[in-house]
XYZ file of C-alpha atoms in Angstrom:
292
model
C -0.002 0.008 -0.010
C 1.453 3.375 -0.961
C 1.271 6.187 1.568
C 1.810 9.889 0.895
C 3.066 11.872 3.884
C 2.182 15.557 4.139
C 4.041 18.094 6.213
C 2.327 19.899 9.068
C 2.086 20.103 12.859
C 0.399 16.662 12.813
C 1.811 14.084 10.467
C -0.862 13.220 7.888
C -0.708 9.922 6.020
C -2.947 9.586 2.957
C -3.748 5.956 2.175
C -4.411 4.570 -1.273
C -6.621 1.661 -0.114
C -8.517 0.454 2.938
C -6.130 -1.305 5.356
C -6.691 -5.073 5.543
C -8.118 -5.863 8.981
C -6.881 -9.425 9.515
C -3.136 -8.533 9.440
C -3.777 -5.492 11.627
C -5.654 -7.545 14.225
C -2.894 -10.168 14.155
C -0.221 -7.492 14.531
C -2.099 -5.881 17.401
C -2.544 -9.241 19.089
C 1.149 -10.081 18.864
C 2.180 -6.703 20.249
C -0.447 -6.554 23.035
C 1.596 -8.474 25.694
C 4.442 -5.993 25.314
C 2.366 -2.812 25.759
C 2.658 -0.831 28.985
C -0.467 1.330 29.195
C -0.362 4.549 31.249
C -2.215 7.867 31.000
C 1.051 9.767 30.475
C 2.419 7.440 27.765
C 3.330 8.762 24.343
C 0.776 8.085 21.608
C 0.784 8.395 17.783
C 0.284 11.937 16.456
C -0.504 10.706 12.925
C -3.760 11.489 11.157
C -4.742 8.833 8.636
C -6.800 9.891 5.585
C -8.507 7.565 3.114
C -10.057 9.535 0.218
C -12.817 8.475 -2.161
C -14.476 5.834 0.024
C -17.690 4.263 -1.296
C -19.965 2.005 0.710
C -20.140 -1.694 -0.191
C -23.915 -2.078 -0.315
C -23.984 -5.822 0.459
C -21.899 -5.236 3.611
C -24.140 -2.310 4.528
C -27.226 -4.548 4.235
C -25.636 -7.180 6.513
C -24.878 -4.425 9.056
C -28.421 -3.095 8.848
C -29.912 -6.551 9.446
C -27.848 -7.394 12.513
C -28.442 -3.900 14.047
C -32.188 -3.721 13.287
C -32.109 -0.904 10.741
C -34.361 -1.153 7.648
C -32.421 -2.380 4.635
C -32.182 -0.647 1.299
C -32.683 2.906 2.548
C -31.039 5.709 0.524
C -29.268 7.084 3.638
C -26.613 5.509 5.842
C -27.517 4.572 9.437
C -26.083 7.245 11.731
C -23.593 4.752 13.208
C -22.341 3.240 9.932
C -19.478 5.746 9.311
C -17.815 4.211 12.396
C -17.473 1.004 10.348
C -15.845 2.938 7.477
C -13.271 4.404 9.841
C -12.616 1.206 11.790
C -9.794 -0.144 9.596
C -7.942 3.192 9.934
C -8.447 3.153 13.699
C -7.106 -0.412 13.805
C -4.007 0.633 11.854
C -3.275 3.280 14.483
C -4.177 1.166 17.506
C -2.222 -1.886 16.321
C 0.919 0.180 15.758
C 4.084 -0.052 17.795
C 3.657 3.559 19.002
C 0.126 3.061 20.371
C 0.587 2.311 24.106
C -2.592 0.375 24.841
C -2.871 -3.387 24.069
C -5.346 -4.018 21.294
C -6.453 -7.339 22.768
C -9.135 -6.794 25.400
C -9.593 -3.109 24.584
C -13.145 -2.063 25.586
C -15.210 0.660 23.887
C -16.576 2.862 26.698
C -18.293 5.815 24.995
C -19.026 7.549 21.721
C -20.236 10.988 20.667
C -21.491 11.456 17.080
C -22.279 14.686 15.246
C -23.918 14.422 11.834
C -24.662 17.537 9.790
C -27.261 15.917 7.538
C -28.365 12.497 6.345
C -25.577 10.783 4.390
C -26.266 9.169 1.034
C -25.545 5.437 0.977
C -24.164 5.777 -2.560
C -22.073 8.854 -1.766
C -18.273 9.192 -1.837
C -16.449 10.242 1.332
C -12.978 11.017 2.605
C -12.412 9.288 5.950
C -10.018 10.639 8.578
C -8.935 9.034 11.888
C -6.584 10.224 14.621
C -5.791 9.533 18.292
C -6.558 12.663 20.343
C -5.115 11.630 23.698
C -4.996 9.415 26.758
C -6.748 9.847 30.115
C -6.728 8.001 33.464
C -9.694 5.757 34.325
C -10.309 4.025 37.656
C -9.834 0.688 35.892
C -6.941 1.650 33.651
C -6.269 4.066 30.787
C -8.619 5.426 28.117
C -7.698 6.573 24.631
C -9.832 9.003 22.634
C -10.052 8.271 18.898
C -11.685 10.739 16.502
C -13.187 9.701 13.172
C -14.438 12.194 10.574
C -16.104 12.004 7.172
C -15.878 14.720 4.565
C -17.872 15.125 1.395
C -16.502 17.472 -1.276
C -14.108 18.809 1.325
C -16.797 19.638 3.871
C -17.101 17.819 7.238
C -20.397 15.861 7.369
C -19.918 13.389 10.258
C -17.630 13.244 13.283
C -17.303 10.829 16.197
C -15.187 10.732 19.320
C -14.791 7.275 20.906
C -13.078 6.303 24.135
C -11.400 2.893 24.523
C -10.358 1.414 27.864
C -7.317 -0.740 28.510
C -7.844 -2.356 31.944
C -4.857 -2.488 34.261
C -4.003 -1.871 37.893
C -4.281 1.733 39.070
C -4.076 3.549 42.361
C -7.670 4.730 42.093
C -10.416 2.836 43.944
C -13.334 5.282 43.797
C -15.977 5.043 41.086
C -16.037 7.834 38.467
C -18.979 10.154 38.202
C -21.295 9.090 35.360
C -20.896 11.405 32.374
C -24.581 11.312 31.494
C -27.910 11.323 33.333
C -28.020 8.896 36.250
C -31.698 9.475 36.972
C -34.727 7.237 37.160
C -35.421 4.323 34.828
C -36.842 5.351 31.464
C -40.136 3.910 30.212
C -39.617 0.413 28.780
C -40.319 0.293 25.055
C -39.146 -3.205 24.116
C -37.493 -6.353 25.464
C -34.842 -7.997 23.312
C -33.582 -11.573 23.576
C -29.976 -11.649 22.337
C -28.464 -14.813 20.891
C -24.975 -16.022 21.621
C -24.012 -15.316 17.993
C -24.681 -11.545 18.054
C -20.990 -10.759 18.565
C -19.919 -13.003 15.709
C -22.610 -11.614 13.367
C -21.759 -8.009 14.161
C -18.051 -8.801 13.888
C -18.571 -10.221 10.387
C -20.591 -7.175 9.310
C -18.303 -4.532 10.853
C -14.875 -6.158 10.749
C -14.448 -5.792 14.544
C -13.432 -9.311 15.577
C -12.086 -8.525 19.041
C -12.037 -11.947 20.835
C -13.993 -10.628 23.798
C -17.077 -10.618 21.488
C -16.689 -13.948 19.715
C -16.943 -16.837 22.192
C -17.038 -17.650 25.901
C -13.564 -19.208 25.705
C -11.852 -16.184 24.136
C -13.818 -13.746 26.339
C -12.700 -15.556 29.510
C -9.059 -14.914 28.554
C -9.789 -11.223 29.244
C -11.825 -11.611 32.442
C -15.376 -11.862 31.049
C -17.527 -14.877 31.990
C -19.097 -14.998 28.508
C -18.791 -13.214 25.200
C -19.982 -9.624 25.354
C -21.846 -7.591 22.756
C -19.943 -4.875 20.895
C -20.630 -1.441 22.344
C -21.311 -0.156 18.831
C -23.848 -2.899 18.244
C -25.733 -1.952 21.419
C -25.901 1.732 20.516
C -26.782 1.004 16.867
C -29.590 -1.330 18.015
C -30.923 1.386 20.309
C -30.735 4.044 17.596
C -32.452 1.755 15.083
C -35.368 1.579 17.547
C -35.203 5.282 18.455
C -34.859 6.732 14.958
C -32.580 9.561 13.794
C -32.823 11.896 10.861
C -31.055 14.857 9.333
C -28.791 16.880 11.616
C -28.203 14.710 14.685
C -26.014 14.617 17.800
C -25.757 11.316 19.666
C -24.012 10.645 22.999
C -23.770 7.129 24.403
C -21.923 5.555 27.315
C -21.260 1.832 27.566
C -21.551 1.425 31.325
C -21.569 -2.356 31.716
C -20.946 -5.199 29.280
C -23.933 -7.027 27.786
C -23.275 -10.752 28.216
C -24.309 -13.081 25.386
C -26.719 -14.737 25.244
C -29.014 -12.596 27.373
C -32.136 -10.481 27.656
C -32.179 -6.674 27.810
C -34.869 -3.994 27.919
C -34.765 -0.898 25.766
C -36.163 2.264 27.341
C -36.713 5.733 25.906
C -38.663 8.929 26.559
C -39.784 11.910 24.480
C -36.741 13.979 25.382
C -34.346 11.913 23.289
C -32.837 9.875 26.125
C -32.507 6.095 25.752
C -31.027 3.241 27.743
C -30.431 -0.486 27.709
C -30.893 -2.413 30.981
C -30.284 -5.986 31.965
C -31.809 -8.247 34.602
C -32.099 -6.476 37.925
C -32.178 -3.070 36.248
C -28.444 -2.761 35.632
C -27.746 -0.020 33.088
C -25.650 -1.289 30.165
C -25.995 1.681 27.799
C -27.162 5.224 28.479
C -27.513 7.755 25.700
C -29.333 10.726 24.247
C -30.174 12.013 20.793
C -30.621 15.630 19.815
C -32.212 16.351 16.446
C -34.086 13.895 14.218
C -37.205 11.946 15.226
C -37.370 10.465 18.709
């Protein structure tokens, strides 16, 4: 793959093709045992850019089916650009200069800003960069920003945090970022099969072993496979509905074990949540703009 490096305060690498995920995941897995995560560690300052990206419509349909979105719509689901940026994020996070181990990395939150509905048959430039590291009571979080541009104009941006769990000197629980109020009205109950992680992994390319089987999940401290955070928020937004200019915030507060049963709750203000047995909050979020 040929790269073209541009000068500037942040090193920009323009890619000529989408990075292949399997070698990146293998590289990240091999390097993971040698990583020493810490909030003050150095991190890559490179911005990756992939111009002229078009959506593979068959892959989009598979994603829509597993997440509960209607198939064949002229606009992309609000969460789908995350899939387009995922190979670039994996190239950065599997690199030698990324201090967190890729294996076992947990997605903890996402914020999405979309200026308008995005055409499924459009052409986009995709950009990904690591914005920084921060301490977490259970380890270290990295913030990764993904952006889409159309004809040079920004049309979609997300900021994700990813947690590498390790020993810290902090024992107190962090304050929730979002609303920690009363339970929202229950709208639906969903029974999740044990294959949800594998199906979403096949549609999105995210084959982190914590999502694929009980055996591989137990290697990282989980009793069973857990659902992808991006699957849980996509499933909630498919039920909630979004349109046009939209801002989404979601926090992945507790893993959703597979198989399992969850309840989806929402109210008229744009807030939504996913709860498990006993009322445990797995996902909390809100949507501003679009139908709700």
